């Protein structure tokens, strides 16, 4: 004899139909919400792309509008500096030199902003090839010879013999290396030497630029390659710049399948590695 407690009551046909109807309504509601979410995501993506295009267009137009008067200021101040040297009072000549230098600094920032805009919009063309590193390094050091002399810095160069070619865009790689050397000079803070080296490491070739300057606070090391990021460091308050050099460098290297690594210790300098694929 089977007890009544063990008897299983099966749902009626009407209950099954009601359960199926509720399940169908829940599924349709989920599909409706999913469709709304996809539509909202698509609209947000379109708005973001339009905003990005608007930002790029604004930066590009402003950059081109600024370049014309800046070129005039730089050109005329350079002409006056050459013609009036020794004919102006020292204080007035210094003011003219400051005008010329500041205009050049602003032009550099404008050019960097335009370059960042091209990189973010995908219009910057990278042409990779098999290139020799040693001539590029030597050329970059020669172009910064005056800056080294002005800062009383001696570059120590160590390039491994028989260095293999690397896969890179020659002009873009030189631009990256110059930006890193410029930072090393700017933030050396009186340190007398900067090391520039290149050597093979497994299937890569690594360029290293090391200074013994003011360094970067540890929390900021991963952020210094973000566009417009400025290190909040009292030791670097007097260093001009828009915070675009390393952001451009990282983007250019990524487009060459290369990597940028920064190591730093506040008060003890910064070491930057460019890791390139061997040809």
mmCIF file of C-alpha atoms in Angstrom:
data_model
loop_
_atom_site.group_PDB
_atom_site.id
_atom_site.type_symbol
_atom_site.label_atom_id
_atom_site.label_comp_id
_atom_site.label_asym_id
_atom_site.label_seq_id
_atom_site.Cartn_x
_atom_site.Cartn_y
_atom_site.Cartn_z
ATOM 1 C CA UNK A 1 0.000 0.000 0.000
ATOM 2 C CA UNK A 2 1.397 3.419 -1.013
ATOM 3 C CA UNK A 3 1.033 6.213 1.522
ATOM 4 C CA UNK A 4 -0.637 9.432 0.510
ATOM 5 C CA UNK A 5 2.539 11.402 1.514
ATOM 6 C CA UNK A 6 4.539 9.653 -1.193
ATOM 7 C CA UNK A 7 1.964 10.379 -3.878
ATOM 8 C CA UNK A 8 3.222 12.921 -6.462
ATOM 9 C CA UNK A 9 0.605 15.302 -7.806
ATOM 10 C CA UNK A 10 1.239 16.088 -11.480
ATOM 11 C CA UNK A 11 0.483 19.623 -12.719
ATOM 12 C CA UNK A 12 -2.681 20.002 -14.708
ATOM 13 C CA UNK A 13 -2.683 20.882 -18.391
ATOM 14 C CA UNK A 14 -3.857 24.408 -17.573
ATOM 15 C CA UNK A 15 -0.966 24.892 -15.116
ATOM 16 C CA UNK A 16 1.552 23.666 -17.705
ATOM 17 C CA UNK A 17 0.132 26.059 -20.292
ATOM 18 C CA UNK A 18 0.334 28.949 -17.811
ATOM 19 C CA UNK A 19 3.953 28.076 -16.940
ATOM 20 C CA UNK A 20 4.903 27.893 -20.639
ATOM 21 C CA UNK A 21 3.176 31.229 -21.247
ATOM 22 C CA UNK A 22 5.094 32.870 -18.383
ATOM 23 C CA UNK A 23 8.367 31.412 -19.678
ATOM 24 C CA UNK A 24 7.616 32.700 -23.179
ATOM 25 C CA UNK A 25 6.789 36.171 -21.851
ATOM 26 C CA UNK A 26 10.003 36.205 -19.806
ATOM 27 C CA UNK A 27 12.014 35.152 -22.850
ATOM 28 C CA UNK A 28 10.398 37.815 -25.034
ATOM 29 C CA UNK A 29 11.054 40.450 -22.354
ATOM 30 C CA UNK A 30 14.701 39.374 -22.130
ATOM 31 C CA UNK A 31 15.030 39.574 -25.931
ATOM 32 C CA UNK A 32 13.398 43.021 -25.890
ATOM 33 C CA UNK A 33 15.787 44.260 -23.199
ATOM 34 C CA UNK A 34 18.743 42.789 -25.076
ATOM 35 C CA UNK A 35 17.650 44.549 -28.279
ATOM 36 C CA UNK A 36 17.316 47.827 -26.367
ATOM 37 C CA UNK A 37 20.768 47.355 -24.869
ATOM 38 C CA UNK A 38 22.301 46.647 -28.276
ATOM 39 C CA UNK A 39 20.584 49.705 -29.738
ATOM 40 C CA UNK A 40 21.758 51.881 -26.849
ATOM 41 C CA UNK A 41 25.294 50.518 -27.238
ATOM 42 C CA UNK A 42 25.250 51.236 -30.992
ATOM 43 C CA UNK A 43 23.991 54.785 -30.407
ATOM 44 C CA UNK A 44 26.618 55.366 -27.715
ATOM 45 C CA UNK A 45 29.313 54.052 -30.055
ATOM 46 C CA UNK A 46 28.159 56.363 -32.848
ATOM 47 C CA UNK A 47 28.043 59.337 -30.468
ATOM 48 C CA UNK A 48 31.510 58.481 -29.153
ATOM 49 C CA UNK A 49 32.905 58.236 -32.683
ATOM 50 C CA UNK A 50 31.271 61.546 -33.648
ATOM 51 C CA UNK A 51 32.648 63.181 -30.505
ATOM 52 C CA UNK A 52 36.091 61.776 -31.243
ATOM 53 C CA UNK A 53 35.943 63.050 -34.832
ATOM 54 C CA UNK A 54 34.786 66.436 -33.563
ATOM 55 C CA UNK A 55 37.657 66.570 -31.078
ATOM 56 C CA UNK A 56 40.181 65.607 -33.745
ATOM 57 C CA UNK A 57 38.754 68.172 -36.184
ATOM 58 C CA UNK A 58 38.860 70.874 -33.507
ATOM 59 C CA UNK A 59 42.467 70.084 -32.577
ATOM 60 C CA UNK A 60 43.509 69.928 -36.215
ATOM 61 C CA UNK A 61 41.827 73.215 -37.119
ATOM 62 C CA UNK A 62 43.158 74.990 -34.031
ATOM 63 C CA UNK A 63 46.627 73.628 -34.712
ATOM 64 C CA UNK A 64 46.665 74.916 -38.274
ATOM 65 C CA UNK A 65 45.289 78.302 -37.169
ATOM 66 C CA UNK A 66 47.994 78.629 -34.508
ATOM 67 C CA UNK A 67 50.871 77.632 -36.758
ATOM 68 C CA UNK A 68 50.580 80.670 -39.045
ATOM 69 C CA UNK A 69 51.026 83.373 -36.350
ATOM 70 C CA UNK A 70 53.574 81.255 -34.513
ATOM 71 C CA UNK A 71 55.659 80.870 -37.653
ATOM 72 C CA UNK A 72 55.567 84.650 -38.049
ATOM 73 C CA UNK A 73 56.653 85.234 -34.433
ATOM 74 C CA UNK A 74 59.441 82.670 -34.692
ATOM 75 C CA UNK A 75 60.637 83.992 -38.038
ATOM 76 C CA UNK A 76 60.628 87.684 -37.145
ATOM 77 C CA UNK A 77 62.105 87.163 -33.677
ATOM 78 C CA UNK A 78 64.872 85.031 -35.183
ATOM 79 C CA UNK A 79 65.591 87.777 -37.734
ATOM 80 C CA UNK A 80 65.679 90.445 -35.014
ATOM 81 C CA UNK A 81 67.952 88.329 -32.838
ATOM 82 C CA UNK A 82 70.468 88.023 -35.651
ATOM 83 C CA UNK A 83 70.286 91.694 -36.657
ATOM 84 C CA UNK A 84 70.115 93.347 -33.258
ATOM 85 C CA UNK A 85 72.697 91.305 -31.392
ATOM 86 C CA UNK A 86 74.920 93.865 -29.683
ATOM 87 C CA UNK A 87 72.664 96.768 -30.634
ATOM 88 C CA UNK A 88 70.031 96.256 -27.925
ATOM 89 C CA UNK A 89 70.378 96.612 -24.192
ATOM 90 C CA UNK A 90 71.132 93.179 -22.690
ATOM 91 C CA UNK A 91 67.775 93.141 -20.885
ATOM 92 C CA UNK A 92 65.839 93.923 -24.075
ATOM 93 C CA UNK A 93 67.794 91.305 -26.008
ATOM 94 C CA UNK A 94 66.943 88.741 -23.307
ATOM 95 C CA UNK A 95 63.232 89.582 -23.638
ATOM 96 C CA UNK A 96 63.461 89.016 -27.391
ATOM 97 C CA UNK A 97 65.216 85.684 -26.827
ATOM 98 C CA UNK A 98 62.511 84.613 -24.353
ATOM 99 C CA UNK A 99 59.821 85.492 -26.921
ATOM 100 C CA UNK A 100 61.593 83.418 -29.559
ATOM 101 C CA UNK A 101 62.110 80.427 -27.221
ATOM 102 C CA UNK A 102 58.524 80.440 -25.930
ATOM 103 C CA UNK A 103 57.129 80.609 -29.459
ATOM 104 C CA UNK A 104 59.268 77.605 -30.400
ATOM 105 C CA UNK A 105 58.037 75.708 -27.325
ATOM 106 C CA UNK A 106 54.413 76.463 -28.209
ATOM 107 C CA UNK A 107 54.965 75.391 -31.822
ATOM 108 C CA UNK A 108 56.413 72.117 -30.554
ATOM 109 C CA UNK A 109 53.294 71.522 -28.427
ATOM 110 C CA UNK A 110 50.995 72.338 -31.366
ATOM 111 C CA UNK A 111 52.896 69.933 -33.617
ATOM 112 C CA UNK A 112 52.693 67.205 -30.954
ATOM 113 C CA UNK A 113 48.938 67.728 -30.568
ATOM 114 C CA UNK A 114 48.471 67.416 -34.330
ATOM 115 C CA UNK A 115 50.617 64.279 -34.385
ATOM 116 C CA UNK A 116 48.620 62.735 -31.526
ATOM 117 C CA UNK A 117 45.427 63.515 -33.439
ATOM 118 C CA UNK A 118 46.758 61.698 -36.513
ATOM 119 C CA UNK A 119 47.728 58.681 -34.422
ATOM 120 C CA UNK A 120 44.352 58.473 -32.679
ATOM 121 C CA UNK A 121 42.451 58.844 -35.941
ATOM 122 C CA UNK A 122 44.516 56.153 -37.657
ATOM 123 C CA UNK A 123 45.781 58.472 -40.399
ATOM 124 C CA UNK A 124 49.438 58.150 -39.400
ATOM 125 C CA UNK A 125 51.126 55.860 -41.945
ATOM 126 C CA UNK A 126 53.778 53.450 -40.669
ATOM 127 C CA UNK A 127 56.042 51.753 -43.225
ATOM 128 C CA UNK A 128 58.022 48.945 -41.614
ATOM 129 C CA UNK A 129 61.255 47.722 -43.127
ATOM 130 C CA UNK A 130 64.490 46.033 -42.113
ATOM 131 C CA UNK A 131 66.637 48.847 -40.723
ATOM 132 C CA UNK A 132 70.071 49.216 -39.130
ATOM 133 C CA UNK A 133 69.986 50.641 -35.631
ATOM 134 C CA UNK A 134 73.481 52.048 -35.249
ATOM 135 C CA UNK A 135 73.118 54.815 -37.885
ATOM 136 C CA UNK A 136 69.771 55.857 -36.370
ATOM 137 C CA UNK A 137 71.224 56.050 -32.856
ATOM 138 C CA UNK A 138 74.279 57.977 -34.035
ATOM 139 C CA UNK A 139 72.113 60.398 -36.022
ATOM 140 C CA UNK A 140 69.829 61.071 -33.033
ATOM 141 C CA UNK A 141 72.797 61.716 -30.748
ATOM 142 C CA UNK A 142 74.321 64.075 -33.310
ATOM 143 C CA UNK A 143 71.050 66.023 -33.575
ATOM 144 C CA UNK A 144 71.062 66.512 -29.789
ATOM 145 C CA UNK A 145 74.748 67.381 -29.532
ATOM 146 C CA UNK A 146 74.025 71.026 -28.643
ATOM 147 C CA UNK A 147 71.447 70.091 -26.016
ATOM 148 C CA UNK A 148 73.973 67.748 -24.388
ATOM 149 C CA UNK A 149 76.551 70.524 -24.366
ATOM 150 C CA UNK A 150 74.124 73.104 -22.949
ATOM 151 C CA UNK A 151 73.159 70.720 -20.125
ATOM 152 C CA UNK A 152 76.828 69.752 -19.556
ATOM 153 C CA UNK A 153 75.966 66.089 -20.099
ATOM 154 C CA UNK A 154 78.274 63.508 -21.654
ATOM 155 C CA UNK A 155 76.399 60.729 -23.509
ATOM 156 C CA UNK A 156 77.882 57.286 -22.918
ATOM 157 C CA UNK A 157 77.190 55.142 -25.981
ATOM 158 C CA UNK A 158 77.419 51.341 -25.927
ATOM 159 C CA UNK A 159 76.330 49.566 -29.106
ATOM 160 C CA UNK A 160 76.927 45.837 -29.370
ATOM 161 C CA UNK A 161 79.057 44.731 -32.352
ATOM 162 C CA UNK A 162 77.321 43.001 -35.246
ATOM 163 C CA UNK A 163 73.929 44.257 -34.092
ATOM 164 C CA UNK A 164 71.210 42.626 -36.245
ATOM 165 C CA UNK A 165 68.732 44.678 -38.260
ATOM 166 C CA UNK A 166 65.313 45.310 -36.755
ATOM 167 C CA UNK A 167 61.809 45.589 -38.169
ATOM 168 C CA UNK A 168 60.771 49.234 -37.830
ATOM 169 C CA UNK A 169 59.796 52.466 -39.550
ATOM 170 C CA UNK A 170 63.091 54.351 -39.731
ATOM 171 C CA UNK A 171 61.644 57.865 -39.319
ATOM 172 C CA UNK A 172 59.145 56.874 -36.620
ATOM 173 C CA UNK A 173 61.801 55.007 -34.625
ATOM 174 C CA UNK A 174 64.149 58.010 -34.793
ATOM 175 C CA UNK A 175 61.326 60.243 -33.551
ATOM 176 C CA UNK A 176 60.735 57.905 -30.599
ATOM 177 C CA UNK A 177 64.407 57.770 -29.691
ATOM 178 C CA UNK A 178 64.751 61.558 -29.901
ATOM 179 C CA UNK A 179 61.750 62.020 -27.573
ATOM 180 C CA UNK A 180 63.276 59.648 -25.016
ATOM 181 C CA UNK A 181 66.697 61.333 -25.227
ATOM 182 C CA UNK A 182 65.032 64.749 -24.848
ATOM 183 C CA UNK A 183 63.323 63.588 -21.657
ATOM 184 C CA UNK A 184 66.579 62.173 -20.313
ATOM 185 C CA UNK A 185 68.313 65.509 -20.903
ATOM 186 C CA UNK A 186 65.416 67.549 -19.521
ATOM 187 C CA UNK A 187 65.095 65.567 -16.301
ATOM 188 C CA UNK A 188 68.768 64.790 -15.659
ATOM 189 C CA UNK A 189 68.832 67.543 -13.034
ATOM 190 C CA UNK A 190 72.577 68.113 -13.201
ATOM 191 C CA UNK A 191 73.613 64.466 -13.548
ATOM 192 C CA UNK A 192 76.689 64.501 -15.822
ATOM 193 C CA UNK A 193 75.999 61.409 -17.922
ATOM 194 C CA UNK A 194 73.296 59.641 -19.917
ATOM 195 C CA UNK A 195 73.747 56.066 -21.099
ATOM 196 C CA UNK A 196 72.497 55.065 -24.552
ATOM 197 C CA UNK A 197 72.965 51.401 -25.435
ATOM 198 C CA UNK A 198 71.743 48.760 -27.867
ATOM 199 C CA UNK A 199 72.131 44.992 -27.623
ATOM 200 C CA UNK A 200 70.554 41.663 -28.590
ATOM 201 C CA UNK A 201 68.196 40.029 -26.098
ATOM 202 C CA UNK A 202 66.835 36.678 -27.304
ATOM 203 C CA UNK A 203 64.842 37.394 -30.491
ATOM 204 C CA UNK A 204 64.730 41.128 -29.855
ATOM 205 C CA UNK A 205 67.043 44.102 -29.953
ATOM 206 C CA UNK A 206 66.789 46.458 -26.988
ATOM 207 C CA UNK A 207 67.680 50.145 -27.025
ATOM 208 C CA UNK A 208 68.203 51.558 -23.549
ATOM 209 C CA UNK A 209 68.376 55.206 -22.460
ATOM 210 C CA UNK A 210 69.243 55.693 -18.780
ATOM 211 C CA UNK A 211 69.664 58.883 -16.782
ATOM 212 C CA UNK A 212 70.375 59.545 -13.116
ATOM 213 C CA UNK A 213 68.016 62.494 -12.802
ATOM 214 C CA UNK A 214 64.922 63.290 -10.775
ATOM 215 C CA UNK A 215 63.034 60.090 -11.617
ATOM 216 C CA UNK A 216 59.285 59.402 -11.615
ATOM 217 C CA UNK A 217 57.078 58.630 -8.586
ATOM 218 C CA UNK A 218 56.208 54.920 -8.639
ATOM 219 C CA UNK A 219 52.393 55.430 -8.904
ATOM 220 C CA UNK A 220 52.912 57.558 -12.027
ATOM 221 C CA UNK A 221 55.226 55.263 -14.012
ATOM 222 C CA UNK A 222 52.356 53.456 -15.762
ATOM 223 C CA UNK A 223 50.600 56.761 -16.507
ATOM 224 C CA UNK A 224 53.381 58.832 -18.070
ATOM 225 C CA UNK A 225 52.513 57.427 -21.508
ATOM 226 C CA UNK A 226 48.922 58.700 -21.267
ATOM 227 C CA UNK A 227 48.180 61.786 -23.430
ATOM 228 C CA UNK A 228 48.509 65.073 -21.511
ATOM 229 C CA UNK A 229 49.461 63.368 -18.245
ATOM 230 C CA UNK A 230 51.805 65.478 -16.114
ATOM 231 C CA UNK A 231 53.736 64.035 -13.191
ATOM 232 C CA UNK A 232 52.782 65.799 -9.951
ATOM 233 C CA UNK A 233 56.361 66.163 -8.824
ATOM 234 C CA UNK A 234 57.750 69.295 -7.158
ATOM 235 C CA UNK A 235 61.137 68.454 -8.653
ATOM 236 C CA UNK A 236 59.770 68.793 -12.203
ATOM 237 C CA UNK A 237 57.500 71.834 -11.827
ATOM 238 C CA UNK A 238 59.857 74.002 -13.894
ATOM 239 C CA UNK A 239 59.972 71.521 -16.804
ATOM 240 C CA UNK A 240 57.813 72.668 -19.714
ATOM 241 C CA UNK A 241 55.774 70.368 -21.927
ATOM 242 C CA UNK A 242 52.258 69.175 -22.664
ATOM 243 C CA UNK A 243 52.701 65.546 -21.617
ATOM 244 C CA UNK A 244 52.492 64.214 -25.177
ATOM 245 C CA UNK A 245 56.035 63.051 -25.960
ATOM 246 C CA UNK A 246 55.854 59.620 -24.334
ATOM 247 C CA UNK A 247 52.227 59.118 -25.410
ATOM 248 C CA UNK A 248 53.247 59.654 -29.042
ATOM 249 C CA UNK A 249 56.318 57.443 -28.541
ATOM 250 C CA UNK A 250 54.254 54.558 -27.150
ATOM 251 C CA UNK A 251 51.692 54.807 -29.976
ATOM 252 C CA UNK A 252 54.378 54.914 -32.660
ATOM 253 C CA UNK A 253 56.190 51.925 -31.184
ATOM 254 C CA UNK A 254 53.010 49.884 -30.873
ATOM 255 C CA UNK A 255 52.357 50.468 -34.575
ATOM 256 C CA UNK A 256 55.796 48.984 -35.260
ATOM 257 C CA UNK A 257 55.087 45.912 -33.096
ATOM 258 C CA UNK A 258 57.665 47.245 -30.637
ATOM 259 C CA UNK A 259 57.368 47.726 -26.890
ATOM 260 C CA UNK A 260 58.186 50.522 -24.488
ATOM 261 C CA UNK A 261 59.198 49.798 -20.894
ATOM 262 C CA UNK A 262 59.921 52.462 -18.279
ATOM 263 C CA UNK A 263 61.638 51.844 -14.959
ATOM 264 C CA UNK A 264 62.245 54.661 -12.521
ATOM 265 C CA UNK A 265 62.979 55.482 -8.901
ATOM 266 C CA UNK A 266 62.236 58.930 -7.537
ATOM 267 C CA UNK A 267 65.459 60.847 -7.052
ATOM 268 C CA UNK A 268 67.591 58.161 -8.711
ATOM 269 C CA UNK A 269 66.798 58.439 -12.410
ATOM 270 C CA UNK A 270 64.854 56.701 -15.165
ATOM 271 C CA UNK A 271 65.655 53.873 -17.555
ATOM 272 C CA UNK A 272 63.669 53.451 -20.770
ATOM 273 C CA UNK A 273 63.760 50.337 -22.950
ATOM 274 C CA UNK A 274 62.646 50.111 -26.569
ATOM 275 C CA UNK A 275 62.238 46.438 -27.486
ATOM 276 C CA UNK A 276 62.263 45.774 -31.241
ATOM 277 C CA UNK A 277 61.813 42.601 -33.273
ATOM 278 C CA UNK A 278 64.877 41.316 -35.058
ATOM 279 C CA UNK A 279 64.601 41.256 -38.851
#
